[in-house]
């Protein structure tokens, strides 16, 4: 379900930057505004604990991490 959003009292420099970004991307200022909001509010994909552990580099030996070394 789509809804409308009205943004008021935007500084002229911000509105101009929005128009310029929209022109660079070949879309309307409204479409640019939607994309900025979507990107800013998107939740990153969550990785499982297993995926996080698997992405850790395999460095050092187990002895390097022994805090009880003499």
mmCIF file of N, CA, C and O in Angstrom:
data_model
loop_
_atom_site.group_PDB
_atom_site.id
_atom_site.type_symbol
_atom_site.label_atom_id
_atom_site.label_comp_id
_atom_site.label_asym_id
_atom_site.label_seq_id
_atom_site.Cartn_x
_atom_site.Cartn_y
_atom_site.Cartn_z
ATOM 1 N N UNK A 1 0.848 -1.177 0.000
ATOM 2 C CA UNK A 1 0.000 0.000 0.000
ATOM 3 C C UNK A 1 0.892 1.238 0.000
ATOM 4 O O UNK A 1 1.713 1.440 0.883
ATOM 5 N N UNK A 2 0.738 2.046 -0.984
ATOM 6 C CA UNK A 2 1.508 3.284 -1.090
ATOM 7 C C UNK A 2 0.803 4.386 -0.320
ATOM 8 O O UNK A 2 -0.406 4.357 -0.110
ATOM 9 N N UNK A 3 1.584 5.333 0.114
ATOM 10 C CA UNK A 3 1.046 6.483 0.832
ATOM 11 C C UNK A 3 1.775 7.730 0.356
ATOM 12 O O UNK A 3 2.800 7.637 -0.311
ATOM 13 N N UNK A 4 1.254 8.862 0.699
ATOM 14 C CA UNK A 4 1.880 10.126 0.313
ATOM 15 C C UNK A 4 2.662 10.699 1.475
ATOM 16 O O UNK A 4 2.307 10.521 2.636
ATOM 17 N N UNK A 5 3.719 11.402 1.138
ATOM 18 C CA UNK A 5 4.560 12.061 2.129
ATOM 19 C C UNK A 5 4.846 13.464 1.619
ATOM 20 O O UNK A 5 5.325 13.631 0.506
ATOM 21 N N UNK A 6 4.549 14.453 2.435
ATOM 22 C CA UNK A 6 4.804 15.847 2.074
ATOM 23 C C UNK A 6 5.915 16.358 2.981
ATOM 24 O O UNK A 6 5.831 16.237 4.203
ATOM 25 N N UNK A 7 6.937 16.913 2.381
ATOM 26 C CA UNK A 7 8.061 17.466 3.145
ATOM 27 C C UNK A 7 8.044 18.974 2.936
ATOM 28 O O UNK A 7 8.104 19.462 1.818
ATOM 29 N N UNK A 8 7.976 19.700 4.018
ATOM 30 C CA UNK A 8 7.878 21.155 3.947
ATOM 31 C C UNK A 8 9.132 21.819 4.538
ATOM 32 O O UNK A 8 9.885 21.210 5.270
ATOM 33 N N UNK A 9 9.294 23.073 4.189
ATOM 34 C CA UNK A 9 10.354 23.918 4.761
ATOM 35 C C UNK A 9 11.753 23.342 4.547
ATOM 36 O O UNK A 9 12.572 23.308 5.468
ATOM 37 N N UNK A 10 12.012 22.908 3.336
ATOM 38 C CA UNK A 10 13.344 22.416 2.970
ATOM 39 C C UNK A 10 14.184 23.601 2.513
ATOM 40 O O UNK A 10 13.714 24.451 1.758
ATOM 41 N N UNK A 11 15.419 23.648 2.977
ATOM 42 C CA UNK A 11 16.314 24.724 2.577
ATOM 43 C C UNK A 11 16.491 24.691 1.059
ATOM 44 O O UNK A 11 16.572 23.611 0.466
ATOM 45 N N UNK A 12 16.570 25.840 0.436
ATOM 46 C CA UNK A 12 16.751 25.884 -1.020
ATOM 47 C C UNK A 12 17.974 25.091 -1.497
ATOM 48 O O UNK A 12 17.919 24.436 -2.542
ATOM 49 N N UNK A 13 19.051 25.105 -0.736
ATOM 50 C CA UNK A 13 20.254 24.378 -1.153
ATOM 51 C C UNK A 13 20.012 22.861 -1.151
ATOM 52 O O UNK A 13 20.536 22.135 -2.010
ATOM 53 N N UNK A 14 19.216 22.380 -0.203
ATOM 54 C CA UNK A 14 18.898 20.948 -0.141
ATOM 55 C C UNK A 14 17.998 20.572 -1.313
ATOM 56 O O UNK A 14 18.206 19.540 -1.968
ATOM 57 N N UNK A 15 17.004 21.402 -1.594
ATOM 58 C CA UNK A 15 16.108 21.140 -2.725
ATOM 59 C C UNK A 15 16.894 21.141 -4.034
ATOM 60 O O UNK A 15 16.665 20.291 -4.908
ATOM 61 N N UNK A 16 17.827 22.050 -4.171
ATOM 62 C CA UNK A 16 18.653 22.107 -5.389
ATOM 63 C C UNK A 16 19.527 20.868 -5.496
ATOM 64 O O UNK A 16 19.677 20.294 -6.578
ATOM 65 N N UNK A 17 20.113 20.439 -4.392
ATOM 66 C CA UNK A 17 20.944 19.234 -4.407
ATOM 67 C C UNK A 17 20.110 18.014 -4.803
ATOM 68 O O UNK A 17 20.589 17.141 -5.539
ATOM 69 N N UNK A 18 18.864 17.955 -4.347
ATOM 70 C CA UNK A 18 17.973 16.862 -4.721
ATOM 71 C C UNK A 18 17.699 16.885 -6.227
ATOM 72 O O UNK A 18 17.761 15.852 -6.893
ATOM 73 N N UNK A 19 17.412 18.054 -6.759
ATOM 74 C CA UNK A 19 17.154 18.173 -8.199
ATOM 75 C C UNK A 19 18.387 17.778 -9.007
ATOM 76 O O UNK A 19 18.280 17.094 -10.023
ATOM 77 N N UNK A 20 19.567 18.179 -8.553
ATOM 78 C CA UNK A 20 20.800 17.843 -9.269
ATOM 79 C C UNK A 20 21.077 16.344 -9.222
ATOM 80 O O UNK A 20 21.476 15.746 -10.234
ATOM 81 N N UNK A 21 20.859 15.734 -8.058
ATOM 82 C CA UNK A 21 21.057 14.286 -7.941
ATOM 83 C C UNK A 21 20.069 13.549 -8.834
ATOM 84 O O UNK A 21 20.429 12.560 -9.492
ATOM 85 N N UNK A 22 18.833 14.017 -8.862
ATOM 86 C CA UNK A 22 17.818 13.402 -9.718
ATOM 87 C C UNK A 22 18.232 13.486 -11.189
ATOM 88 O O UNK A 22 18.115 12.500 -11.930
ATOM 89 N N UNK A 23 18.730 14.629 -11.604
ATOM 90 C CA UNK A 23 19.165 14.799 -12.992
ATOM 91 C C UNK A 23 20.325 13.862 -13.319
ATOM 92 O O UNK A 23 20.362 13.260 -14.399
ATOM 93 N N UNK A 24 21.268 13.721 -12.382
ATOM 94 C CA UNK A 24 22.406 12.816 -12.609
ATOM 95 C C UNK A 24 21.947 11.376 -12.801
ATOM 96 O O UNK A 24 22.546 10.616 -13.542
ATOM 97 N N UNK A 25 20.883 11.009 -12.076
ATOM 98 C CA UNK A 25 20.388 9.629 -12.133
ATOM 99 C C UNK A 25 19.264 9.447 -13.151
ATOM 100 O O UNK A 25 18.707 8.348 -13.264
ATOM 101 N N UNK A 26 18.921 10.513 -13.850
ATOM 102 C CA UNK A 26 17.909 10.416 -14.896
ATOM 103 C C UNK A 26 16.512 10.119 -14.392
ATOM 104 O O UNK A 26 15.766 9.374 -15.028
ATOM 105 N N UNK A 27 16.153 10.698 -13.266
ATOM 106 C CA UNK A 27 14.811 10.487 -12.724
ATOM 107 C C UNK A 27 14.279 11.785 -12.140
ATOM 108 O O UNK A 27 15.016 12.758 -12.003
ATOM 109 N N UNK A 28 13.022 11.776 -11.784
ATOM 110 C CA UNK A 28 12.396 12.970 -11.223
ATOM 111 C C UNK A 28 12.896 13.198 -9.799
ATOM 112 O O UNK A 28 13.423 12.279 -9.151
ATOM 113 N N UNK A 29 12.704 14.415 -9.309
ATOM 114 C CA UNK A 29 13.085 14.717 -7.926
ATOM 115 C C UNK A 29 12.281 13.842 -6.970
ATOM 116 O O UNK A 29 12.795 13.391 -5.946
ATOM 117 N N UNK A 30 11.030 13.585 -7.310
ATOM 118 C CA UNK A 30 10.193 12.729 -6.452
ATOM 119 C C UNK A 30 10.740 11.303 -6.404
ATOM 120 O O UNK A 30 10.839 10.698 -5.325
ATOM 121 N N UNK A 31 11.121 10.771 -7.555
ATOM 122 C CA UNK A 31 11.693 9.422 -7.586
ATOM 123 C C UNK A 31 13.036 9.380 -6.852
ATOM 124 O O UNK A 31 13.343 8.403 -6.158
ATOM 125 N N UNK A 32 13.815 10.441 -6.986
ATOM 126 C CA UNK A 32 15.097 10.509 -6.273
ATOM 127 C C UNK A 32 14.870 10.528 -4.772
ATOM 128 O O UNK A 32 15.557 9.846 -4.013
ATOM 129 N N UNK A 33 13.883 11.280 -4.335
ATOM 130 C CA UNK A 33 13.530 11.364 -2.919
ATOM 131 C C UNK A 33 13.118 9.991 -2.404
ATOM 132 O O UNK A 33 13.552 9.558 -1.331
ATOM 133 N N UNK A 34 12.288 9.271 -3.173
ATOM 134 C CA UNK A 34 11.876 7.920 -2.770
ATOM 135 C C UNK A 34 13.080 7.005 -2.627
ATOM 136 O O UNK A 34 13.184 6.240 -1.657
ATOM 137 N N UNK A 35 14.020 7.067 -3.583
ATOM 138 C CA UNK A 35 15.186 6.193 -3.538
ATOM 139 C C UNK A 35 16.088 6.530 -2.349
ATOM 140 O O UNK A 35 16.630 5.635 -1.706
ATOM 141 N N UNK A 36 16.251 7.816 -2.059
ATOM 142 C CA UNK A 36 17.062 8.223 -0.901
ATOM 143 C C UNK A 36 16.444 7.680 0.383
ATOM 144 O O UNK A 36 17.143 7.123 1.242
ATOM 145 N N UNK A 37 15.138 7.821 0.524
ATOM 146 C CA UNK A 37 14.456 7.293 1.721
ATOM 147 C C UNK A 37 14.582 5.778 1.799
ATOM 148 O O UNK A 37 14.865 5.213 2.865
ATOM 149 N N UNK A 38 14.372 5.101 0.680
ATOM 150 C CA UNK A 38 14.467 3.638 0.657
ATOM 151 C C UNK A 38 15.860 3.188 1.079
ATOM 152 O O UNK A 38 16.010 2.290 1.919
ATOM 153 N N UNK A 39 16.885 3.808 0.535
ATOM 154 C CA UNK A 39 18.265 3.417 0.853
ATOM 155 C C UNK A 39 18.618 3.725 2.309
ATOM 156 O O UNK A 39 19.303 2.937 2.962
ATOM 157 N N UNK A 40 18.137 4.850 2.801
ATOM 158 C CA UNK A 40 18.468 5.244 4.172
ATOM 159 C C UNK A 40 17.775 4.366 5.208
ATOM 160 O O UNK A 40 18.315 4.141 6.294
ATOM 161 N N UNK A 41 16.605 3.855 4.864
ATOM 162 C CA UNK A 41 15.816 3.119 5.847
ATOM 163 C C UNK A 41 15.844 1.611 5.659
ATOM 164 O O UNK A 41 15.297 0.881 6.482
ATOM 165 N N UNK A 42 16.492 1.137 4.615
ATOM 166 C CA UNK A 42 16.549 -0.301 4.352
ATOM 167 C C UNK A 42 17.349 -0.996 5.446
ATOM 168 O O UNK A 42 18.391 -0.505 5.878
ATOM 169 N N UNK A 43 16.856 -2.135 5.850
ATOM 170 C CA UNK A 43 17.557 -2.939 6.851
ATOM 171 C C UNK A 43 18.549 -3.848 6.141
ATOM 172 O O UNK A 43 18.188 -4.521 5.178
ATOM 173 N N UNK A 44 19.783 -3.883 6.598
ATOM 174 C CA UNK A 44 20.746 -4.789 5.956
ATOM 175 C C UNK A 44 20.343 -6.241 6.222
ATOM 176 O O UNK A 44 19.733 -6.549 7.249
ATOM 177 N N UNK A 45 20.680 -7.111 5.289
ATOM 178 C CA UNK A 45 20.377 -8.532 5.473
ATOM 179 C C UNK A 45 21.183 -9.050 6.658
ATOM 180 O O UNK A 45 22.382 -8.804 6.770
ATOM 181 N N UNK A 46 20.508 -9.740 7.543
ATOM 182 C CA UNK A 46 21.181 -10.289 8.718
ATOM 183 C C UNK A 46 21.875 -11.582 8.358
ATOM 184 O O UNK A 46 21.333 -12.421 7.658
ATOM 185 N N UNK A 47 23.097 -11.717 8.858
ATOM 186 C CA UNK A 47 23.845 -12.947 8.642
ATOM 187 C C UNK A 47 23.702 -13.822 9.883
ATOM 188 O O UNK A 47 23.585 -13.319 10.999
ATOM 189 N N UNK A 48 23.744 -15.120 9.676
ATOM 190 C CA UNK A 48 23.669 -16.035 10.805
ATOM 191 C C UNK A 48 24.992 -16.004 11.570
ATOM 192 O O UNK A 48 26.027 -15.573 11.049
ATOM 193 N N UNK A 49 24.943 -16.467 12.797
ATOM 194 C CA UNK A 49 26.148 -16.546 13.615
ATOM 195 C C UNK A 49 27.189 -17.414 12.915
ATOM 196 O O UNK A 49 28.379 -17.093 12.889
ATOM 197 N N UNK A 50 26.735 -18.494 12.295
ATOM 198 C CA UNK A 50 27.636 -19.393 11.576
ATOM 199 C C UNK A 50 28.324 -18.659 10.422
ATOM 200 O O UNK A 50 29.529 -18.829 10.212
ATOM 201 N N UNK A 51 27.584 -17.830 9.689
ATOM 202 C CA UNK A 51 28.162 -17.070 8.582
ATOM 203 C C UNK A 51 29.192 -16.058 9.083
ATOM 204 O O UNK A 51 30.242 -15.865 8.459
ATOM 205 N N UNK A 52 28.909 -15.413 10.204
ATOM 206 C CA UNK A 52 29.853 -14.447 10.772
ATOM 207 C C UNK A 52 31.140 -15.157 11.188
ATOM 208 O O UNK A 52 32.243 -14.694 10.887
ATOM 209 N N UNK A 53 31.001 -16.286 11.864
ATOM 210 C CA UNK A 53 32.196 -17.037 12.268
ATOM 211 C C UNK A 53 32.986 -17.508 11.057
ATOM 212 O O UNK A 53 34.225 -17.434 11.043
ATOM 213 N N UNK A 54 32.310 -17.985 10.033
ATOM 214 C CA UNK A 54 32.996 -18.488 8.843
ATOM 215 C C UNK A 54 33.727 -17.370 8.104
ATOM 216 O O UNK A 54 34.713 -17.630 7.406
ATOM 217 N N UNK A 55 33.279 -16.115 8.250
ATOM 218 C CA UNK A 55 33.921 -15.007 7.548
ATOM 219 C C UNK A 55 35.149 -14.466 8.275
ATOM 220 O O UNK A 55 35.890 -13.659 7.722
ATOM 221 N N UNK A 56 35.382 -14.927 9.493
ATOM 222 C CA UNK A 56 36.544 -14.457 10.249
ATOM 223 C C UNK A 56 37.814 -15.054 9.665
ATOM 224 O O UNK A 56 37.837 -16.232 9.309
ATOM 225 N N UNK A 57 38.881 -14.260 9.554
ATOM 226 C CA UNK A 57 40.127 -14.788 8.980
ATOM 227 C C UNK A 57 40.763 -15.833 9.889
ATOM 228 O O UNK A 57 40.647 -15.764 11.115
ATOM 229 N N UNK A 58 41.405 -16.796 9.286
ATOM 230 C CA UNK A 58 42.095 -17.853 10.023
ATOM 231 C C UNK A 58 43.532 -17.395 10.247
ATOM 232 O O UNK A 58 44.407 -17.614 9.413
ATOM 233 N N UNK A 59 43.757 -16.701 11.349
ATOM 234 C CA UNK A 59 45.087 -16.166 11.634
ATOM 235 C C UNK A 59 45.553 -16.627 13.003
ATOM 236 O O UNK A 59 44.758 -16.838 13.911
ATOM 237 N N UNK A 60 46.847 -16.781 13.153
ATOM 238 C CA UNK A 60 47.424 -17.129 14.445
ATOM 239 C C UNK A 60 47.209 -18.581 14.813
ATOM 240 O O UNK A 60 46.477 -19.319 14.159
ATOM 241 N N UNK A 61 47.863 -18.973 15.858
ATOM 242 C CA UNK A 61 47.725 -20.326 16.406
ATOM 243 C C UNK A 61 46.958 -20.220 17.715
ATOM 244 O O UNK A 61 46.869 -19.152 18.321
ATOM 245 N N UNK A 62 46.385 -21.319 18.152
ATOM 246 C CA UNK A 62 45.614 -21.315 19.390
ATOM 247 C C UNK A 62 46.447 -20.772 20.557
ATOM 248 O O UNK A 62 45.934 -20.072 21.425
ATOM 249 N N UNK A 63 47.746 -21.065 20.541
ATOM 250 C CA UNK A 63 48.610 -20.614 21.630
ATOM 251 C C UNK A 63 48.712 -19.093 21.692
ATOM 252 O O UNK A 63 48.948 -18.511 22.752
ATOM 253 N N UNK A 64 48.530 -18.435 20.561
ATOM 254 C CA UNK A 64 48.591 -16.972 20.517
ATOM 255 C C UNK A 64 47.485 -16.333 21.349
ATOM 256 O O UNK A 64 47.600 -15.198 21.774
ATOM 257 N N UNK A 65 46.426 -17.061 21.549
ATOM 258 C CA UNK A 65 45.262 -16.520 22.245
ATOM 259 C C UNK A 65 45.135 -17.015 23.672
ATOM 260 O O UNK A 65 44.150 -16.772 24.347
ATOM 261 N N UNK A 66 46.147 -17.698 24.168
ATOM 262 C CA UNK A 66 46.134 -18.183 25.539
ATOM 263 C C UNK A 66 46.564 -17.044 26.458
ATOM 264 O O UNK A 66 47.739 -16.669 26.493
ATOM 265 N N UNK A 67 45.640 -16.494 27.222
ATOM 266 C CA UNK A 67 45.958 -15.348 28.076
ATOM 267 C C UNK A 67 46.696 -15.760 29.338
ATOM 268 O O UNK A 67 47.134 -14.916 30.102
ATOM 269 N N UNK A 68 46.862 -17.043 29.580
ATOM 270 C CA UNK A 68 47.556 -17.500 30.771
ATOM 271 C C UNK A 68 49.020 -17.846 30.495
ATOM 272 O O UNK A 68 49.629 -18.594 31.232
ATOM 273 N N UNK A 69 49.575 -17.309 29.407
ATOM 274 C CA UNK A 69 50.975 -17.594 29.060
ATOM 275 C C UNK A 69 51.893 -16.990 30.123
ATOM 276 O O UNK A 69 51.628 -15.924 30.668
ATOM 277 N N UNK A 70 52.967 -17.674 30.391
ATOM 278 C CA UNK A 70 53.920 -17.223 31.409
ATOM 279 C C UNK A 70 54.823 -16.152 30.872
ATOM 280 O O UNK A 70 55.120 -15.988 29.772
#
